[in-house]
Amino acid sequence: MKITVIGTGYVGLVAGACLAEVGNEVVCLDVDARKIGMLRAGKIPIHEPGLAPLVARNAAAGRLAFTTDAAEAVRFGALQLIAVGTPPDEDGAADLEHVVAAARSIGRHMDGYRVVVDKSTVPVGTADRVRRAIAAELAARGVSLPFAVVSNPEFLKEGAAVEDFMRPDRIIVGTEDVEAARIMRALYAPFQRNRERLILMDVRSAELTKYAANAMLATRISFMNELANLAERAGADIELVRRGIGADPRIGYHFLYPGVGYGGSCFPKDVKALVRTAREAGVSLDVLAAVERANDAQKRVMSRKIVRRFGEDLAGRRFALWGLAFKPGTDDMREAPSRVLIEDLLGRGAAVCAYDPAAMPEARRVFGDRIAYADAPLAALDAADALAIVTEWKEFRSPDFAELRARLRTPVVFDGRNLYEPADLARAGIEYYPIGRAQPNAPTGAGR
């Protein structure tokens, strides 16, 4: 099958490479000439485990190509996958400028039947806008060509996107067009050989399904974070509570880990967009509004703990930071809790030295020389008054506590991901401040 993918971000590049991997011929289109130049040179502009060899292998085999030529790309594929960004507007609505521009480009250059697939995360009703944009371009050309518009939202986790695409837990396809449904089933047949994973529905239900899924997961995160704050005040241990409620099969363990809030390119944007979509439809999503408020507050839990321990004025203090990306397995710092914590610390006069296995280049772009950077986790600790852990990278899970204590000026650890057992830190002579785990004997105050 010949496929055109419009957009080479996380979704577009992963989709293009994975579709090529199963034998399709794929052309990826992007207006960013620099990015296309990098991809043609074998360089991957994003950090995603397993993606680089996948792209290299399929490019070398001639199944995956990259171009900035819209006319060439639209003429190439009977399937046109739109995978461009939909950043939030100031009011929280998804900005569909790039989606509509892609649709217009398809209408401007198509020369036969096309199945146009919305893979970008878009609000309900976007398929109608795409359909109108294509029809308007065809009318301007004075031609009449058949096409179908399909909603096929992605459910890829950053850090596991290749695995998620190759072994999906579900494939949502929204269309009322019989031929388009047949083509989509053929497209995804290689990815569901052992059981049927494709769920066929109408377009608007498919569009809403993506937002609903992310909003549900964000809700679980914010609920657990609020429960963790209660547990800490009530003298309970949220990790035991998590195990207790997760054992209920109606609840399960996924997304029940307390922490310092969610970030990234999806949850914050999609929650805002869904609230906006509901408001436009005359519906109030009060639960999601509370989820958003709770998440914004949770991103400041670590700085509040630091202030309680060291005082309001942090001038002359230095803090080591482990983890900058919003989650492990990616270099994405969009809406990352680390950004809020760093700004809070800098605003109080503190110095920050950070380490992250993948996000250091992005951190340098965001913060420049406002913070220091270490080339290893332990190196970040030198002369620091305390360590703050923000991202749960595997290499942070089992440090040498004796070495950690020796390097810190004050043996204090603020753990935003509950990586360690309080008893282990106590035996190592380290003050430990996790999330949602009562610390009845922990010292307070600004003393050094």
Coordinates of C-alpha atoms in Angstrom, one line a residue, residues 20-315:
A20 CA 7.0 0.9 6.3
E21 CA 8.3 -1.9 8.6
V22 CA 5.4 -4.2 7.6
G23 CA 6.0 -3.6 3.9
N24 CA 4.1 -0.5 2.9
E25 CA 5.7 2.3 0.8
V26 CA 5.6 5.5 2.8
V27 CA 6.5 9.1 2.0
C28 CA 6.6 11.5 5.0
L29 CA 5.9 15.1 4.2
D30 CA 6.9 18.1 6.3
V31 CA 7.2 21.8 5.6
D32 CA 10.3 22.0 7.9
A33 CA 13.1 21.6 5.4
R34 CA 15.7 21.4 8.2
K35 CA 13.9 18.4 9.7
I36 CA 13.5 16.7 6.4
G37 CA 17.2 17.3 5.8
M38 CA 18.1 15.6 9.1
L39 CA 15.9 12.6 8.4
R40 CA 17.4 12.1 4.9
A41 CA 20.8 12.2 6.5
G42 CA 19.8 9.5 9.0
K43 CA 19.4 11.8 12.0
I44 CA 16.3 11.5 14.2
P45 CA 15.0 14.9 15.6
I46 CA 13.2 13.3 18.6
H47 CA 14.2 10.9 21.3
E48 CA 12.1 7.8 21.0
P49 CA 13.6 4.3 21.9
G50 CA 13.8 2.0 18.9
L51 CA 12.8 4.6 16.3
A52 CA 16.3 5.4 14.9
P53 CA 17.1 1.8 13.7
L54 CA 13.5 1.5 12.4
V55 CA 13.8 4.6 10.3
A56 CA 17.3 3.7 9.1
R57 CA 16.3 0.1 8.1
N58 CA 13.2 1.1 6.1
A59 CA 14.9 4.1 4.5
A60 CA 17.7 1.9 3.3
A61 CA 15.2 -0.6 2.0
G62 CA 13.5 2.1 -0.1
R63 CA 10.2 1.8 1.8
L64 CA 10.5 5.1 3.7
A65 CA 11.2 8.5 2.1
F66 CA 11.0 12.1 3.2
T67 CA 10.0 15.2 1.2
T68 CA 9.0 18.8 1.5
D69 CA 7.1 18.6 -1.9
A70 CA 3.4 18.6 -1.1
A71 CA 2.3 17.9 -4.7
E72 CA 4.6 14.9 -4.9
A73 CA 3.5 13.6 -1.5
V74 CA -0.3 14.0 -2.2
R75 CA 0.0 12.3 -5.6
F76 CA 2.0 9.4 -4.0
G77 CA -0.4 7.9 -1.5
A78 CA -4.0 6.8 -1.8
L79 CA -3.9 7.0 2.0
Q80 CA -3.1 10.4 3.3
L81 CA -2.4 10.4 7.1
I82 CA -2.6 13.8 8.7
A83 CA -0.3 13.8 11.8
V84 CA 0.5 17.5 12.3
G85 CA 0.6 19.3 15.6
T86 CA -2.5 20.8 17.3
P87 CA -1.1 23.1 19.9
P88 CA -3.5 24.8 22.4
D89 CA -4.7 28.3 21.7
E90 CA -4.7 30.9 24.6
D91 CA -8.2 29.8 25.5
G92 CA -7.3 26.1 25.6
A93 CA -8.9 25.1 22.3
A94 CA -6.9 23.0 19.9
D95 CA -5.3 25.0 17.1
L96 CA -6.4 23.3 13.9
E97 CA -4.5 25.6 11.6
H98 CA -2.0 23.0 10.5
V99 CA -4.7 20.3 10.1
V100 CA -6.8 22.5 7.9
A101 CA -3.7 23.5 5.9
A102 CA -2.9 19.8 5.3
A103 CA -6.4 19.2 4.2
R104 CA -6.3 22.1 1.7
S105 CA -3.0 20.8 0.4
I106 CA -4.6 17.4 -0.3
G107 CA -7.5 19.0 -2.1
R108 CA -5.1 21.2 -4.1
H109 CA -3.0 18.3 -5.4
M110 CA -5.0 15.0 -5.3
D111 CA -5.5 13.3 -8.7
G112 CA -7.8 10.4 -7.7
Y113 CA -9.6 8.7 -4.8
R114 CA -8.0 9.5 -1.4
V115 CA -8.7 8.3 2.1
V116 CA -7.8 11.1 4.4
V117 CA -7.0 10.0 7.9
D118 CA -6.9 12.3 10.9
K119 CA -4.3 10.9 13.2
S120 CA -3.7 14.2 15.0
T121 CA -5.6 14.6 18.3
V122 CA -8.5 16.9 17.3
P123 CA -11.8 18.0 18.8
V124 CA -15.1 16.6 17.8
G125 CA -16.2 17.9 14.4
T126 CA -12.7 18.3 12.9
A127 CA -13.4 15.7 10.2
D128 CA -16.2 17.9 9.0
R129 CA -13.8 20.8 8.7
V130 CA -11.2 18.7 6.9
R131 CA -14.0 17.5 4.5
R132 CA -15.1 21.1 3.8
A133 CA -11.5 22.2 3.2
I134 CA -10.8 19.5 0.7
A135 CA -14.1 20.1 -1.1
A136 CA -13.4 23.8 -1.3
E137 CA -10.0 23.2 -3.0
L138 CA -11.5 20.8 -5.4
A139 CA -14.2 23.2 -6.3
A140 CA -11.7 26.0 -6.8
R141 CA -9.9 23.7 -9.3
G142 CA -13.2 22.9 -11.0
V143 CA -12.8 19.2 -10.6
S144 CA -14.8 16.5 -8.8
L145 CA -12.9 13.7 -7.2
P146 CA -14.0 11.1 -4.6
F147 CA -12.5 11.1 -1.1
A148 CA -13.3 9.9 2.4
V149 CA -12.3 11.4 5.7
V150 CA -11.5 9.0 8.6
S151 CA -10.7 9.6 12.3
N152 CA -8.0 7.2 13.4
P153 CA -6.6 8.7 16.6
E154 CA -3.2 7.5 18.0
F155 CA -2.7 6.0 21.4
L156 CA 1.1 6.1 21.6
K157 CA 3.0 6.7 24.8
E158 CA 6.1 8.8 24.5
G159 CA 9.0 6.5 25.4
A160 CA 7.1 3.4 24.1
A161 CA 5.6 4.7 20.9
V162 CA 7.1 2.1 18.5
E163 CA 6.0 -0.8 20.7
D164 CA 2.5 0.7 21.1
F165 CA 2.2 1.1 17.3
M166 CA 3.5 -2.4 16.5
R167 CA 1.4 -4.1 19.2
P168 CA -1.6 -1.9 19.8
D169 CA -4.2 -2.7 22.5
R170 CA -6.9 -1.1 20.3
I171 CA -7.2 0.6 16.9
I172 CA -10.0 3.2 16.7
V173 CA -11.4 3.8 13.3
G174 CA -14.2 6.3 12.7
T175 CA -15.9 6.3 9.4
E176 CA -19.3 5.8 7.7
D177 CA -17.7 5.0 4.4
V178 CA -17.7 1.3 3.5
E179 CA -14.7 1.5 1.2
A180 CA -12.6 3.5 3.6
A181 CA -13.4 1.0 6.4
R182 CA -12.2 -1.8 4.1
I183 CA -8.9 0.0 3.4
M184 CA -8.3 0.8 7.0
R185 CA -8.9 -2.9 8.0
A186 CA -6.3 -3.9 5.3
L187 CA -3.9 -1.2 6.6
Y188 CA -3.9 -2.5 10.1
A189 CA -4.2 -6.2 9.4
P190 CA -0.5 -6.8 10.0
F191 CA -0.7 -5.4 13.5
Q192 CA -3.6 -7.6 14.8
R193 CA -2.8 -11.1 13.5
N194 CA -3.5 -12.9 16.8
R195 CA -6.8 -11.1 17.6
E196 CA -9.1 -8.4 16.4
R197 CA -8.2 -5.0 17.8
L198 CA -9.9 -2.7 15.4
I199 CA -13.0 -1.0 16.7
L200 CA -15.1 0.6 14.0
M201 CA -17.4 3.6 14.9
D202 CA -18.7 6.8 13.6
V203 CA -16.2 9.7 13.1
R204 CA -17.4 11.9 15.9
S205 CA -17.3 9.1 18.4
A206 CA -13.7 8.3 17.3
E207 CA -12.7 11.9 17.8
L208 CA -14.2 12.0 21.3
T209 CA -12.7 8.6 22.2
K210 CA -9.1 10.0 22.1
Y211 CA -9.9 13.0 24.3
A212 CA -11.9 10.8 26.7
A213 CA -9.0 8.3 27.1
N214 CA -6.5 11.0 27.9
A215 CA -8.9 12.8 30.2
M216 CA -9.6 9.6 32.1
L217 CA -5.9 8.9 32.7
A218 CA -5.3 12.5 33.8
T219 CA -8.2 12.2 36.2
R220 CA -6.7 9.1 37.8
I221 CA -3.3 10.8 38.2
S222 CA -4.8 13.9 39.8
F223 CA -7.1 11.8 42.1
M224 CA -4.1 9.9 43.4
N225 CA -2.0 13.0 43.9
E226 CA -4.8 14.6 45.9
L227 CA -5.2 11.4 47.9
A228 CA -1.4 11.4 48.5
N229 CA -1.6 14.9 50.0
L230 CA -4.4 13.7 52.3
A231 CA -2.4 10.6 53.3
E232 CA 0.6 12.7 54.2
R233 CA -1.5 14.9 56.5
A234 CA -3.5 12.0 58.0
G235 CA -0.4 9.9 58.8
A236 CA -1.1 7.2 56.1
D237 CA 1.1 5.8 53.5
I238 CA -0.2 6.3 49.9
E239 CA 2.0 3.5 48.6
L240 CA 0.1 1.0 50.8
V241 CA -3.2 2.7 49.9
R242 CA -2.3 2.4 46.2
R243 CA -1.7 -1.4 46.5
G244 CA -4.9 -1.8 48.4
I245 CA -7.2 -0.1 45.9
G246 CA -5.2 -1.3 42.9
A247 CA -5.9 -4.9 43.9
D248 CA -9.6 -4.3 43.0
P249 CA -9.9 -5.5 39.4
R250 CA -12.4 -2.7 38.7
I251 CA -9.7 -0.2 39.5
G252 CA -6.4 -1.9 38.6
Y253 CA -2.9 -0.5 39.2
H254 CA -2.3 1.6 36.0
F255 CA -1.9 5.3 36.5
L256 CA -2.3 5.1 40.3
Y257 CA 1.3 6.3 41.1
P258 CA 1.4 9.6 43.0
G259 CA 3.9 12.2 42.0
V260 CA 4.4 15.8 41.1
G261 CA 1.8 16.1 38.4
Y262 CA 1.4 15.1 34.7
G263 CA 3.0 17.0 31.8
G264 CA 4.0 16.4 28.2
S265 CA 2.3 17.2 24.9
C266 CA -0.9 15.3 25.5
F267 CA -2.6 15.3 28.9
P268 CA -2.4 19.1 29.6
K269 CA -3.4 20.1 26.1
D270 CA -6.2 17.5 25.7
V271 CA -7.8 18.2 29.1
K272 CA -8.0 21.9 28.2
A273 CA -9.3 21.2 24.7
L274 CA -12.0 18.8 26.0
V275 CA -13.2 21.3 28.6
R276 CA -13.3 23.9 25.8
T277 CA -15.2 21.5 23.5
A278 CA -17.7 20.8 26.2
R279 CA -18.2 24.5 27.0
E280 CA -18.9 25.2 23.3
A281 CA -21.5 22.4 23.4
G282 CA -23.2 23.9 26.5
V283 CA -21.9 21.2 28.9
S284 CA -19.8 21.8 32.0
L285 CA -17.1 19.2 32.7
D286 CA -16.6 20.1 36.4
V287 CA -14.5 17.0 37.2
L288 CA -12.0 17.8 34.5
A289 CA -11.8 21.5 35.5
A290 CA -10.9 20.2 39.0
V291 CA -8.3 17.7 37.5
E292 CA -6.6 20.6 35.8
R293 CA -6.5 22.7 39.0
A294 CA -5.2 19.8 41.0
N295 CA -2.4 19.1 38.6
D296 CA -1.3 22.7 38.5
A297 CA -1.1 22.7 42.3
Q298 CA 0.7 19.4 42.4
K299 CA 3.5 20.7 40.3
R300 CA 4.4 23.0 43.3
V301 CA 4.3 20.3 46.0
M302 CA 8.1 19.8 45.8
S303 CA 8.9 23.4 46.1
R304 CA 6.6 23.7 49.1
K305 CA 8.4 20.8 50.8
I306 CA 11.7 22.5 50.1
V307 CA 10.6 25.8 51.5
R308 CA 9.3 24.1 54.6
R309 CA 12.6 22.4 55.1
F310 CA 15.0 25.2 54.2
G311 CA 12.9 28.4 54.6
E312 CA 11.4 30.9 52.2
D313 CA 14.7 32.5 51.3
L314 CA 16.9 30.1 49.3
A315 CA 19.6 32.5 48.4

